[in-house]
GROMACS .gro file of C-alpha atoms in nm:
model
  433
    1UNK     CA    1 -13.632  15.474  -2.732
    2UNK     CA    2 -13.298  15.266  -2.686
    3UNK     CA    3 -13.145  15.091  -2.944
    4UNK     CA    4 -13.227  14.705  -3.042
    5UNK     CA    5 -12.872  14.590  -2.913
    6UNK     CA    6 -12.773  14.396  -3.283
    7UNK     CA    7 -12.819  14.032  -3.294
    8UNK     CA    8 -12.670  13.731  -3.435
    9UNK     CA    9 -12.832  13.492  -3.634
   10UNK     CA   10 -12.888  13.151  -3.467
   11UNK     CA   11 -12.902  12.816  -3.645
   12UNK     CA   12 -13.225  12.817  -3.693
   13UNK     CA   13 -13.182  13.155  -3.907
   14UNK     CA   14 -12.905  13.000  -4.094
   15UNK     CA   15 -13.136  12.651  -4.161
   16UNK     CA   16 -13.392  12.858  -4.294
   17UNK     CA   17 -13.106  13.009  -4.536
   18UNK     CA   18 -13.011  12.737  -4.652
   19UNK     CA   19 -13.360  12.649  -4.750
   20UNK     CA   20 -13.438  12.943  -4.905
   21UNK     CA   21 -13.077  12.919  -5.125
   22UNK     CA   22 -13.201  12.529  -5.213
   23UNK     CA   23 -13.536  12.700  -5.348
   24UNK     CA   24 -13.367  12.972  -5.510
   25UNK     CA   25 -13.147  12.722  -5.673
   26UNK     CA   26 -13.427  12.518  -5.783
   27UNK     CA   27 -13.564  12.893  -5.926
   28UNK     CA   28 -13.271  12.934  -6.148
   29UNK     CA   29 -13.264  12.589  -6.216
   30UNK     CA   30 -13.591  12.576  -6.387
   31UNK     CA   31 -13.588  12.950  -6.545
   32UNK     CA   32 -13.244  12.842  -6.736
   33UNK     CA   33 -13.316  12.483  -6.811
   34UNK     CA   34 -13.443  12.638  -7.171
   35UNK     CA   35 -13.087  12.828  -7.283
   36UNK     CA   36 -12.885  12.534  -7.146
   37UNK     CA   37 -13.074  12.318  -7.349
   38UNK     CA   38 -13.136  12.556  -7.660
   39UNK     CA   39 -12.967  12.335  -7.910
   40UNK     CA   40 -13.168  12.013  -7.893
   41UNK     CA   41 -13.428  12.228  -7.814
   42UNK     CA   42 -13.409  12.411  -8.151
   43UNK     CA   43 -13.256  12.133  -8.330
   44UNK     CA   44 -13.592  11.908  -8.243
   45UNK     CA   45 -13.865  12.197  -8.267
   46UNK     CA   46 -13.707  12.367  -8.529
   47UNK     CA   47 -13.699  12.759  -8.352
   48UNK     CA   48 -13.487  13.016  -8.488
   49UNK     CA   49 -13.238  13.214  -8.253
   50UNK     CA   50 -13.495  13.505  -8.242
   51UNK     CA   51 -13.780  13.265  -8.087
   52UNK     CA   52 -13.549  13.166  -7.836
   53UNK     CA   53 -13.485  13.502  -7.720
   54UNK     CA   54 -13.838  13.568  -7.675
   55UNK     CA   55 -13.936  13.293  -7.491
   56UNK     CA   56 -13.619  13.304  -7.269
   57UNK     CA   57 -13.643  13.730  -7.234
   58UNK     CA   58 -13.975  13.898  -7.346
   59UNK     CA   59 -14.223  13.611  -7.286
   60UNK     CA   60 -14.135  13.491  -6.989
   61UNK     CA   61 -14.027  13.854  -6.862
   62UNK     CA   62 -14.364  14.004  -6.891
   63UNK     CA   63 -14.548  13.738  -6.684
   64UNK     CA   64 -14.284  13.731  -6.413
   65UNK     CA   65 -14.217  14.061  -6.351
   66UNK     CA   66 -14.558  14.213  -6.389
   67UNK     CA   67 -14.710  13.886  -6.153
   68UNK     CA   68 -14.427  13.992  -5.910
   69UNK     CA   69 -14.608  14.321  -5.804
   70UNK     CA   70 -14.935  14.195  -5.663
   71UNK     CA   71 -14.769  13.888  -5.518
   72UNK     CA   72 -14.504  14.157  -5.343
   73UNK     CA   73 -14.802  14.310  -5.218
   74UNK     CA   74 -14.952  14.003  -5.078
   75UNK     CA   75 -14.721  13.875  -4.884
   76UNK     CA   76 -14.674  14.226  -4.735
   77UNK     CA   77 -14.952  14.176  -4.578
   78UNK     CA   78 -15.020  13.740  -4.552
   79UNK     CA   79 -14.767  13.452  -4.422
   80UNK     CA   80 -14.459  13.529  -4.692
   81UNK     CA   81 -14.357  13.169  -4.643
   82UNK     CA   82 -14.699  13.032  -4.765
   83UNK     CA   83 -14.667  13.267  -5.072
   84UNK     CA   84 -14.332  13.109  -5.155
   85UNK     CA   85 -14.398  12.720  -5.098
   86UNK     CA   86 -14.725  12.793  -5.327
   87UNK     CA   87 -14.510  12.967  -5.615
   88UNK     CA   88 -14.246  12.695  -5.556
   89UNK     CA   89 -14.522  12.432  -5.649
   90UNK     CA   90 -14.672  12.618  -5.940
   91UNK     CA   91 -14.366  12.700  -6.137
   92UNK     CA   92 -14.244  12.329  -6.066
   93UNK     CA   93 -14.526  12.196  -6.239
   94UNK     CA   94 -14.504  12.436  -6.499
   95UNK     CA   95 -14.160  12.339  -6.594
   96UNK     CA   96 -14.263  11.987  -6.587
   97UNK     CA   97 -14.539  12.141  -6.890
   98UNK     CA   98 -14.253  12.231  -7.046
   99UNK     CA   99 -14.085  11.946  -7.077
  100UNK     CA  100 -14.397  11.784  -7.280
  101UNK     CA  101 -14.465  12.065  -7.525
  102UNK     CA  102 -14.455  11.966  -7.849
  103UNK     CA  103 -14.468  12.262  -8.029
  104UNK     CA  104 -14.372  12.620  -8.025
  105UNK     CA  105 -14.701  12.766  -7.868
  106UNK     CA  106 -14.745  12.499  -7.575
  107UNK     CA  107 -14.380  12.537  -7.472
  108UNK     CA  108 -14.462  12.911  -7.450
  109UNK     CA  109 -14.745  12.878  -7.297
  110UNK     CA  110 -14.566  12.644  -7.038
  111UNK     CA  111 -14.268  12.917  -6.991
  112UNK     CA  112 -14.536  13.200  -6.930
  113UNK     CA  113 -14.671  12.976  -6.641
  114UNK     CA  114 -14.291  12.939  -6.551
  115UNK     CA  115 -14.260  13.308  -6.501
  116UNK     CA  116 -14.612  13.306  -6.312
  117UNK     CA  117 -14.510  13.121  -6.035
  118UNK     CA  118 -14.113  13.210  -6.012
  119UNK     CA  119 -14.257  13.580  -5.968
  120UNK     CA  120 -14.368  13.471  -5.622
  121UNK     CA  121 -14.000  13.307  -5.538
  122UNK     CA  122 -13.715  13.581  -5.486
  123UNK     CA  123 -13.933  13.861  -5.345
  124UNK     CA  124 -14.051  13.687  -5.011
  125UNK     CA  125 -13.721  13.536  -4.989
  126UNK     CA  126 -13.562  13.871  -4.966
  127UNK     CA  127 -13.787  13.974  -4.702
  128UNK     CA  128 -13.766  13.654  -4.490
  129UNK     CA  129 -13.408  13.667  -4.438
  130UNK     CA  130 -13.364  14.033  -4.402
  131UNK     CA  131 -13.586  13.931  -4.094
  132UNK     CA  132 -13.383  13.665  -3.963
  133UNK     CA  133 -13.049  13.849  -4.023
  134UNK     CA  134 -12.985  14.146  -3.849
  135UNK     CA  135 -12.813  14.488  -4.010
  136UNK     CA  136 -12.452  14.410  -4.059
  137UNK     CA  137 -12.500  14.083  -4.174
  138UNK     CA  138 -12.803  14.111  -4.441
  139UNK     CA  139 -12.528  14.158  -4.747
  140UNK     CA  140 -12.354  13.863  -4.623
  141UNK     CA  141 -12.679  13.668  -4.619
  142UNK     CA  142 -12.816  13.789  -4.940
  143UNK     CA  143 -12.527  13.708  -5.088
  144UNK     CA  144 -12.489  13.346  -4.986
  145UNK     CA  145 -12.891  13.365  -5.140
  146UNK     CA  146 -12.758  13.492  -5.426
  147UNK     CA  147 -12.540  13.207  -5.462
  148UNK     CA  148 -12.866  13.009  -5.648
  149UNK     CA  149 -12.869  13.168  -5.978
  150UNK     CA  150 -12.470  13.030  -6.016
  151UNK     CA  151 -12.570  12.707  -5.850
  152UNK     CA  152 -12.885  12.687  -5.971
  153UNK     CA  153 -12.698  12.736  -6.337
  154UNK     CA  154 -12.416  12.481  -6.304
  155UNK     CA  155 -12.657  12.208  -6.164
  156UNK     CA  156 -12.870  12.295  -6.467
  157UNK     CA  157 -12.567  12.281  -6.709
  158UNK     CA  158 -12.455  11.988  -6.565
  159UNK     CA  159 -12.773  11.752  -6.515
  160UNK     CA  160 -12.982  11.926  -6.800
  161UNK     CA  161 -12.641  11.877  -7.081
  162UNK     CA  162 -12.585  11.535  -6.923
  163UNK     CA  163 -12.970  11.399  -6.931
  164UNK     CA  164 -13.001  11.521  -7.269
  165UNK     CA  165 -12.687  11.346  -7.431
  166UNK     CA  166 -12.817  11.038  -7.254
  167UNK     CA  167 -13.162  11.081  -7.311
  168UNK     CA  168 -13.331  11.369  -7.439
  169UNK     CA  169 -13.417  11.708  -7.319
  170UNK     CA  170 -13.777  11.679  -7.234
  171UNK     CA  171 -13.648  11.425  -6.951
  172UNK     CA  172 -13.444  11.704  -6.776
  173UNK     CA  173 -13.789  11.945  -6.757
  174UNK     CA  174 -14.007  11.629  -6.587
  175UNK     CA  175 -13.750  11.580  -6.335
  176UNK     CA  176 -13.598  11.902  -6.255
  177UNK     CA  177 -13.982  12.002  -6.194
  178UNK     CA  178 -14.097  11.682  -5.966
  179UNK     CA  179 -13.811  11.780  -5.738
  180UNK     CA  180 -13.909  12.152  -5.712
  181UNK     CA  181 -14.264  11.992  -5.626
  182UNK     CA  182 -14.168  11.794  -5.319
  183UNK     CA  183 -13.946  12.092  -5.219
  184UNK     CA  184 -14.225  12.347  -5.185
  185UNK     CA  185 -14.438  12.078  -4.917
  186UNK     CA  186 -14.073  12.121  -4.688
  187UNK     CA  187 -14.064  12.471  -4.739
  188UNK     CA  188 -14.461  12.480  -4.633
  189UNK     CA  189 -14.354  12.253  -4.355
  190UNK     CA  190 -14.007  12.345  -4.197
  191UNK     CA  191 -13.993  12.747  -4.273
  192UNK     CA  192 -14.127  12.940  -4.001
  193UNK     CA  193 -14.277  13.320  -4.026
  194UNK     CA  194 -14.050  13.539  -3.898
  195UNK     CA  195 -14.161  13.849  -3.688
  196UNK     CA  196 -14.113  14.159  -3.966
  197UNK     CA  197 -13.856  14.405  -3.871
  198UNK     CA  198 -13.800  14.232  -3.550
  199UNK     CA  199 -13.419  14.279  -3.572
  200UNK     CA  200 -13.424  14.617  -3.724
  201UNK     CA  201 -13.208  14.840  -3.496
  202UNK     CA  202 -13.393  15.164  -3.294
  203UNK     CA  203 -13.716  15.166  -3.576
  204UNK     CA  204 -13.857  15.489  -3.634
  205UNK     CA  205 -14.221  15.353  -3.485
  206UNK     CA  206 -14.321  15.129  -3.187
  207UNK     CA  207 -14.235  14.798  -3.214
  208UNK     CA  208 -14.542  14.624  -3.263
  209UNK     CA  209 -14.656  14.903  -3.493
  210UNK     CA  210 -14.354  14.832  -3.701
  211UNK     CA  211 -14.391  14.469  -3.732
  212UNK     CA  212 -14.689  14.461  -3.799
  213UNK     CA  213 -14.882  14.753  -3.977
  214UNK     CA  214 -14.891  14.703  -4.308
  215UNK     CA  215 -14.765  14.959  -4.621
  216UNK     CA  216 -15.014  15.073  -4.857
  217UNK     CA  217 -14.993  14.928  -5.207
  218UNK     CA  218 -15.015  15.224  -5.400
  219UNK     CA  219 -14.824  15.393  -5.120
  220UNK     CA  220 -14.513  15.131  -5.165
  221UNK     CA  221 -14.525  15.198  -5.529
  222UNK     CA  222 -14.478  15.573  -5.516
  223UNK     CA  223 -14.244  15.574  -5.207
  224UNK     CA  224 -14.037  15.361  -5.429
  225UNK     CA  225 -14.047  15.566  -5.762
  226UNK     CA  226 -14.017  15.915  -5.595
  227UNK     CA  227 -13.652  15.775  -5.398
  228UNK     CA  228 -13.380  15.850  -5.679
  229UNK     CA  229 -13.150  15.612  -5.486
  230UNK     CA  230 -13.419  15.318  -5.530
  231UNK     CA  231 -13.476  15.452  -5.946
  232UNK     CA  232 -13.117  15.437  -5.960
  233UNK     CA  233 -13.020  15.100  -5.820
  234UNK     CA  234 -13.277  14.963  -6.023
  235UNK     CA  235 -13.193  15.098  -6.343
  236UNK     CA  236 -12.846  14.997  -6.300
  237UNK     CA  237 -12.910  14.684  -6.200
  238UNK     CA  238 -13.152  14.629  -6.542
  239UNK     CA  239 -12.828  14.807  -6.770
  240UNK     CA  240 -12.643  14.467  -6.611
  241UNK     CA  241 -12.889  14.249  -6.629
  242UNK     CA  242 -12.920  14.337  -7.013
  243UNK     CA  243 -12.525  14.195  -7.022
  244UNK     CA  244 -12.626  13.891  -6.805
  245UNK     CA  245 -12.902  13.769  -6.913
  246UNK     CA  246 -12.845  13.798  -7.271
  247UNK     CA  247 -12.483  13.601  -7.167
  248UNK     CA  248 -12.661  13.357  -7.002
  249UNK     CA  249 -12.957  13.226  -7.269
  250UNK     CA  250 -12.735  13.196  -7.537
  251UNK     CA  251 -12.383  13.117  -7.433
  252UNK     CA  252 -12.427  12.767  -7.447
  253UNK     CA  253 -12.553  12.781  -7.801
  254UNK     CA  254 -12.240  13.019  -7.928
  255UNK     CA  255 -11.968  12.739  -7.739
  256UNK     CA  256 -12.175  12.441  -7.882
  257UNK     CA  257 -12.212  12.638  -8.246
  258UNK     CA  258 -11.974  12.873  -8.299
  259UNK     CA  259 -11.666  12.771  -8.062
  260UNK     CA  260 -11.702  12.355  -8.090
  261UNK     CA  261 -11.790  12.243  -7.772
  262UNK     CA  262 -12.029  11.904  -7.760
  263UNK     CA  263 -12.331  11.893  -7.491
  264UNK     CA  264 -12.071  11.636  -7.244
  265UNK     CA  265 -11.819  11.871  -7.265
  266UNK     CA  266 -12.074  12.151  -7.152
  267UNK     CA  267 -12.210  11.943  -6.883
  268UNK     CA  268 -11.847  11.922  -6.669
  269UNK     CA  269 -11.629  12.241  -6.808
  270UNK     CA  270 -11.882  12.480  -6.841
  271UNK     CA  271 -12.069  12.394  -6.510
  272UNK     CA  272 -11.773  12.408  -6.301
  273UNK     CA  273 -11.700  12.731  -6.456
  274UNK     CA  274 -12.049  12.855  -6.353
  275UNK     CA  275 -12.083  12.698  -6.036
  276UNK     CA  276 -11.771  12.837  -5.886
  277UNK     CA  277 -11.712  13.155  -6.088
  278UNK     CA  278 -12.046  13.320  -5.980
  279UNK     CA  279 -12.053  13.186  -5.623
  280UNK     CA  280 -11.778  13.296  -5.579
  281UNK     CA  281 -11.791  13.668  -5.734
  282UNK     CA  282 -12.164  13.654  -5.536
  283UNK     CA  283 -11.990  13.561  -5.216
  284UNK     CA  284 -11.726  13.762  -5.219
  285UNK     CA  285 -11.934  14.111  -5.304
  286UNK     CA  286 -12.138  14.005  -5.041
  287UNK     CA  287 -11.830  14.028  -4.783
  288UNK     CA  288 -11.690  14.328  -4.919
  289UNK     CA  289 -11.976  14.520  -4.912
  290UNK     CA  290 -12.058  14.491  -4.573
  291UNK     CA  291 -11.669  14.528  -4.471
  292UNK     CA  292 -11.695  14.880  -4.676
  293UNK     CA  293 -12.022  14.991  -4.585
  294UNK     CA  294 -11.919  15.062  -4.247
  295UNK     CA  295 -11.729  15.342  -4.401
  296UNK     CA  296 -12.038  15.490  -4.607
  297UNK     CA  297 -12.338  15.352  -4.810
  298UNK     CA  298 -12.191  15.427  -5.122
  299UNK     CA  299 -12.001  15.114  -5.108
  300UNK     CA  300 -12.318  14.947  -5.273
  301UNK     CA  301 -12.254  15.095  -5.562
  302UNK     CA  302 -11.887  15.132  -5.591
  303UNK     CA  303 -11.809  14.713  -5.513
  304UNK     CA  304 -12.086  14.664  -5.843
  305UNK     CA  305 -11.899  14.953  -6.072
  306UNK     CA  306 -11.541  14.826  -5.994
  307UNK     CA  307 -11.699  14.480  -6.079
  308UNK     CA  308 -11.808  14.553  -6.406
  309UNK     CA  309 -11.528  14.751  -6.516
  310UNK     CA  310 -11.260  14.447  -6.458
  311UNK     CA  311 -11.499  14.214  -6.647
  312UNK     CA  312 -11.516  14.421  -6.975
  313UNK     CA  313 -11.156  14.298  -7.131
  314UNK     CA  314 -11.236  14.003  -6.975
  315UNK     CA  315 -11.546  13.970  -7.193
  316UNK     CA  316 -11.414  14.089  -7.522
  317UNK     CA  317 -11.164  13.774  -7.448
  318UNK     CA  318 -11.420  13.517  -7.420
  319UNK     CA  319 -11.602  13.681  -7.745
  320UNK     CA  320 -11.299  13.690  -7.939
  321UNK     CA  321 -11.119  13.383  -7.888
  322UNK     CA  322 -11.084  13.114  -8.173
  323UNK     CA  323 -11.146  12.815  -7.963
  324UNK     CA  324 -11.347  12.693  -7.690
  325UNK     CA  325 -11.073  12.626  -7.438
  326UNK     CA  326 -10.942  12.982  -7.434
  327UNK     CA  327 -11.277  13.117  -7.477
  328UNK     CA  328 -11.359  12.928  -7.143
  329UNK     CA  329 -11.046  13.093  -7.003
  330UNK     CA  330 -11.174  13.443  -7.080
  331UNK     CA  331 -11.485  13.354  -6.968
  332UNK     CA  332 -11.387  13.315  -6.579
  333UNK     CA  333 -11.314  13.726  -6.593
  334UNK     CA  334 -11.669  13.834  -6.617
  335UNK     CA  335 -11.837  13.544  -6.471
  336UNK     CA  336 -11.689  13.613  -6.152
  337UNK     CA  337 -11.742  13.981  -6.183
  338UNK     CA  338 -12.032  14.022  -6.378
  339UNK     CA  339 -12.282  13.935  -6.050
  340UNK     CA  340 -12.094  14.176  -5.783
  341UNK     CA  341 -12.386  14.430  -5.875
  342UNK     CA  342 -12.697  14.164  -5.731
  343UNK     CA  343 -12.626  14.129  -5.338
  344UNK     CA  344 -12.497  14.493  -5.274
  345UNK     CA  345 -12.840  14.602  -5.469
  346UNK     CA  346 -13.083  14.376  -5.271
  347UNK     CA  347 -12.926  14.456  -4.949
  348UNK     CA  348 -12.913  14.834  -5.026
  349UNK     CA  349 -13.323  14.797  -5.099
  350UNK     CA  350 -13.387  14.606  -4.795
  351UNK     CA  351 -13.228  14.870  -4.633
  352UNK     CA  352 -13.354  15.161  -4.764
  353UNK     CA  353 -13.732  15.089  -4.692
  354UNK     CA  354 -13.964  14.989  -4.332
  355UNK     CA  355 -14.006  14.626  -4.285
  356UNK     CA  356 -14.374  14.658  -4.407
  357UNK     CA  357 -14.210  14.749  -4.741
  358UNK     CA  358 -13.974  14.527  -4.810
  359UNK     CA  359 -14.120  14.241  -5.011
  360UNK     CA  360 -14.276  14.479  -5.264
  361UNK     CA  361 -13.959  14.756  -5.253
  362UNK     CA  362 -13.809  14.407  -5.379
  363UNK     CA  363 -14.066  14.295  -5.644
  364UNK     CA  364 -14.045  14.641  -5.765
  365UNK     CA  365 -13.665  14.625  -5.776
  366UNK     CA  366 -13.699  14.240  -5.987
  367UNK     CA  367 -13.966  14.475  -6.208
  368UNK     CA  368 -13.732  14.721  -6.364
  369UNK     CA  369 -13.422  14.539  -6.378
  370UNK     CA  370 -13.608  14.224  -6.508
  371UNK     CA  371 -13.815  14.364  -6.759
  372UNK     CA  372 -13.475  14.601  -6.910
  373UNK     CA  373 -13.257  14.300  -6.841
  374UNK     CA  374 -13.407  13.931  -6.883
  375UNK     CA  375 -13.730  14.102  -7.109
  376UNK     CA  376 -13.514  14.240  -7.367
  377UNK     CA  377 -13.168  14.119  -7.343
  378UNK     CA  378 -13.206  13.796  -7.508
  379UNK     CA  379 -13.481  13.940  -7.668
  380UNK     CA  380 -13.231  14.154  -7.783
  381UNK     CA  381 -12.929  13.922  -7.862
  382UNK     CA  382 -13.192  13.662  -8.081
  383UNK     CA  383 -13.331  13.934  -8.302
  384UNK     CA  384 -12.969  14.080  -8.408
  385UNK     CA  385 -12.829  13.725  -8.435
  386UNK     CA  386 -13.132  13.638  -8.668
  387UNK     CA  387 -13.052  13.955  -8.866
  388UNK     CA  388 -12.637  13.885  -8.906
  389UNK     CA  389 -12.697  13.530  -9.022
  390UNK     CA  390 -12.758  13.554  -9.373
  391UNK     CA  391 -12.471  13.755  -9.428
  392UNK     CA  392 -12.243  13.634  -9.124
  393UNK     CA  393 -12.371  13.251  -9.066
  394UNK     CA  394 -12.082  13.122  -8.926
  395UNK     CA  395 -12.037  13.408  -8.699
  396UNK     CA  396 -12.376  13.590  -8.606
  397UNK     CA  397 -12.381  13.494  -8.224
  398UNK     CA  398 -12.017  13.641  -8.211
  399UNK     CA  399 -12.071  13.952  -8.328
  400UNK     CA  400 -12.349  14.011  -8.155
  401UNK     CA  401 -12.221  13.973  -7.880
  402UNK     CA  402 -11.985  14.226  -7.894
  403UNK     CA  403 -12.268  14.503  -7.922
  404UNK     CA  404 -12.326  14.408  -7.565
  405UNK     CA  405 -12.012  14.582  -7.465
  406UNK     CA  406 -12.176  14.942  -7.472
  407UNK     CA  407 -12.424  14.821  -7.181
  408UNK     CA  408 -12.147  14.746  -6.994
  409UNK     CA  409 -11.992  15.069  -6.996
  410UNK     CA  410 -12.371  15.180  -6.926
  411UNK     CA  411 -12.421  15.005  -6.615
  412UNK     CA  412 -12.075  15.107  -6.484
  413UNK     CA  413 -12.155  15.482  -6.544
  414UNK     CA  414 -12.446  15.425  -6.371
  415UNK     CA  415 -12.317  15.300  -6.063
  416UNK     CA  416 -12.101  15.549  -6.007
  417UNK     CA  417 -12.383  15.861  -6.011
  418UNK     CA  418 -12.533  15.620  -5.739
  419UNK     CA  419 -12.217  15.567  -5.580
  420UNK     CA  420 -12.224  16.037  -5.552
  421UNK     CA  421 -12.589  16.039  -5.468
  422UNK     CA  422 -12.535  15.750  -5.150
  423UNK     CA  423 -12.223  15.918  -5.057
  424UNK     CA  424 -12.496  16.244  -4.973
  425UNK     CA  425 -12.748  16.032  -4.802
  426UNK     CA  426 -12.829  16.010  -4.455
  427UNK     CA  427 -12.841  15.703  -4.301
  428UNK     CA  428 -13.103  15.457  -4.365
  429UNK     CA  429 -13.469  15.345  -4.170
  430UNK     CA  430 -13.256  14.961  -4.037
  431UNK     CA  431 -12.917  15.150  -3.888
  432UNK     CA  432 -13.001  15.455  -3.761
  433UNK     CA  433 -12.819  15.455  -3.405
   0.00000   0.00000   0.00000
């Protein structure tokens, strides 16, 4: 059979992007609202640094990654846009919860629902726009998608640090959530279906067959576990994610406690830092990666590893330094290159697997990099700071967070054995010629 003859995307394709990144923004928004806030937070319910952890990692992990498997499979096989204007409305209402718990269990409760309905967010998104972008553009796609956790971050830091100094924290929950509610009824509205793997070059089946049969569940699951590549990419991606997310949920705490910085200077230094640092490093591994995989596949991995290595020193920096001005200096290095790892792994998923696959391959992906990264690295970062603080209790955040330096080095070792494993594989189901 000839070749699909690749495609551009049209305006409508790049609309429905830009909806997708607002939603995805609005994800982020929500899931980080809690660390951003964690000082008035714990400061008015009186939680420890290991309770925040939990909530932030294991709690909330464990609902959204295991939810994310049987919602993957759904919209395998239903409308993928419905799936994601319903989870947009149930986790929106469920941060709203949030903002009115009044003690420890409700606000748990509230995150768990949180995780519930943000389970059903990134998945289908994946899958929709690897169907309006064609191969050869996907990485640049996913990684303008990618650019809601960083926006999605400094809108939080901003509005949720400024709301709170002005008002109070439970304020930023209520409205952050109302917002996220109207947004899924546009979503439901404006977002059309696309046709699966209808710009997939030359597919290995018929056409129609391709678009439209449908994977088996259980068949997904062990296609995905028996490809080392897929393993690999995931496990990497969780060794990061252990870094990351333990960074995220409690950097605002160690500026605001340990390195002076007050909630209004938070809400315009450190969100500019976040807004345009991550964008950026997710924009630009986006571009790179599709530049380099031209060459060879193993560019997915090599853009992540190279990443990672130039934000270690850069980390120790930002741990190290005395004062929050050059701590914020430091802090540029890795959160630029800390998220070169996320678009080059999405895109290397949605390319490794049939169209029928793709929303689960990716909830499976979100599974083991979720539950090793955001289940136990604040989990992780809580518990040890809880244990340095009665004989370190000026310092317990900062040292700490140097013991996340080893997973660095992890995730970097890891992405070069995928880097010698892609450089042996063939080419993938979306580009064969």
């Amino acid at each position: 059979m000839a070749a699909v003859p690749l495609a551009r995307p049209d305006a409508r394709a790049w609309f429905v992007l830009g909806m997708l990144c607002f939603v995805y923004v609005l994800n982020f928004l929500d899931r980080q609202l809690l660390s951003i806030l964690a000082k008035p937070i714990q400061d008015d319910l009186q939680l420890s640094d290991g309770q925040l952890g939990r909530i932030g990692g294991l709690y909330f992990a464990l609902f959204y990654c295991l939810i994310s498997i049987p919602v993957g499979w759904l919209a395998d096989r239903t409308n993928r846009v419905k799936v994601l204007s319903f989870a947009c409305a149930l986790w929106s209402a469920a941060t709203v919860a949030c903002g009115m718990a009044s003690t420890y269990p409700q606000l748990v409760a509230a995150r768990m629902a949180v995780g519930v309905g943000e389970a059903g967010g990134v998945p289908p998104s994946y899958a929709i726009i690897s169907d309006y972008f064609p191969s050869g553009t996907r990485a640049t796609a996913l990684g303008l998608f990618n650019l809601g956790p960083p926006l999605g971050q400094a809108l939080g830091v901003a509005f949720g640090a400024s709301v709170a100094a002005t008002y109070d924290w439970r304020s930023a929950f209520v409205v952050v959530g109302a917002v996220g509610v109207v947004t899924a009824l546009l979503v439901y509205m404006f977002v059309r279906e696309p046709v699966r793997g209808g710009l997939d070059r030359a597919p290995s089946v018929a056409p129609v067959e391709s678009a439209t049969a449908h994977a088996g569940f259980r068949a997904t699951i062990a296609m995905f576990f028996s490809r080392p590549v897929l393993v690999l990419v995931a496990l990497a991606c969780g060794a990061t994610q252990f870094v990351t997310y333990a960074s995220l949920n409690f950097t605002t705490l160690f500026l605001m406690r340990e390195k002076g910085m007050t909630l209004e200077e938070i809400a315009v230094y450190y969100a500019l830092l976040i807004g345009i640092g991550i964008s950026a490093g997710m924009y630009v591994s986006g571009r790179i990666t599709d530049r380099l995989a031209r060459n060879g596949k193993q560019a997915y991995a090599l853009v992540p590893a190279v990443g990672l290595a130039l934000a270690i020193p850069f980390f120790i920096g930002f741990v190290w330094a005395p004062g929050w001005q050059l701590a914020l200096l430091f802090l540029i290095g890795p959160t630029f290159f800390n998220y070169f790892y996320l678009s080059p792994a999405v895109t290397l998923v949605q390319e490794e697997v049939r169209p029928s696959e793709r929303v689960l391959s990716g909830a499976l992906l979100l599974l083991v990099m979720n539950l090793i990264g955001l289940g136990l690295g604040p989990t992780y970062l809580g518990a040890l700071s809880d244990l340095l603080r009665d004989t370190h209790p000026e310092n317990s955040l900062q040292l700490a967070f140097y013991t996340l330096v080893p997973f660095y080095v992890l995730a970097v070792v890891m992405f070069v054995v995928l880097a010698r494993k892609l450089k042996r594989e063939p080419l993938v189901v979306g580009d064969q010629p």
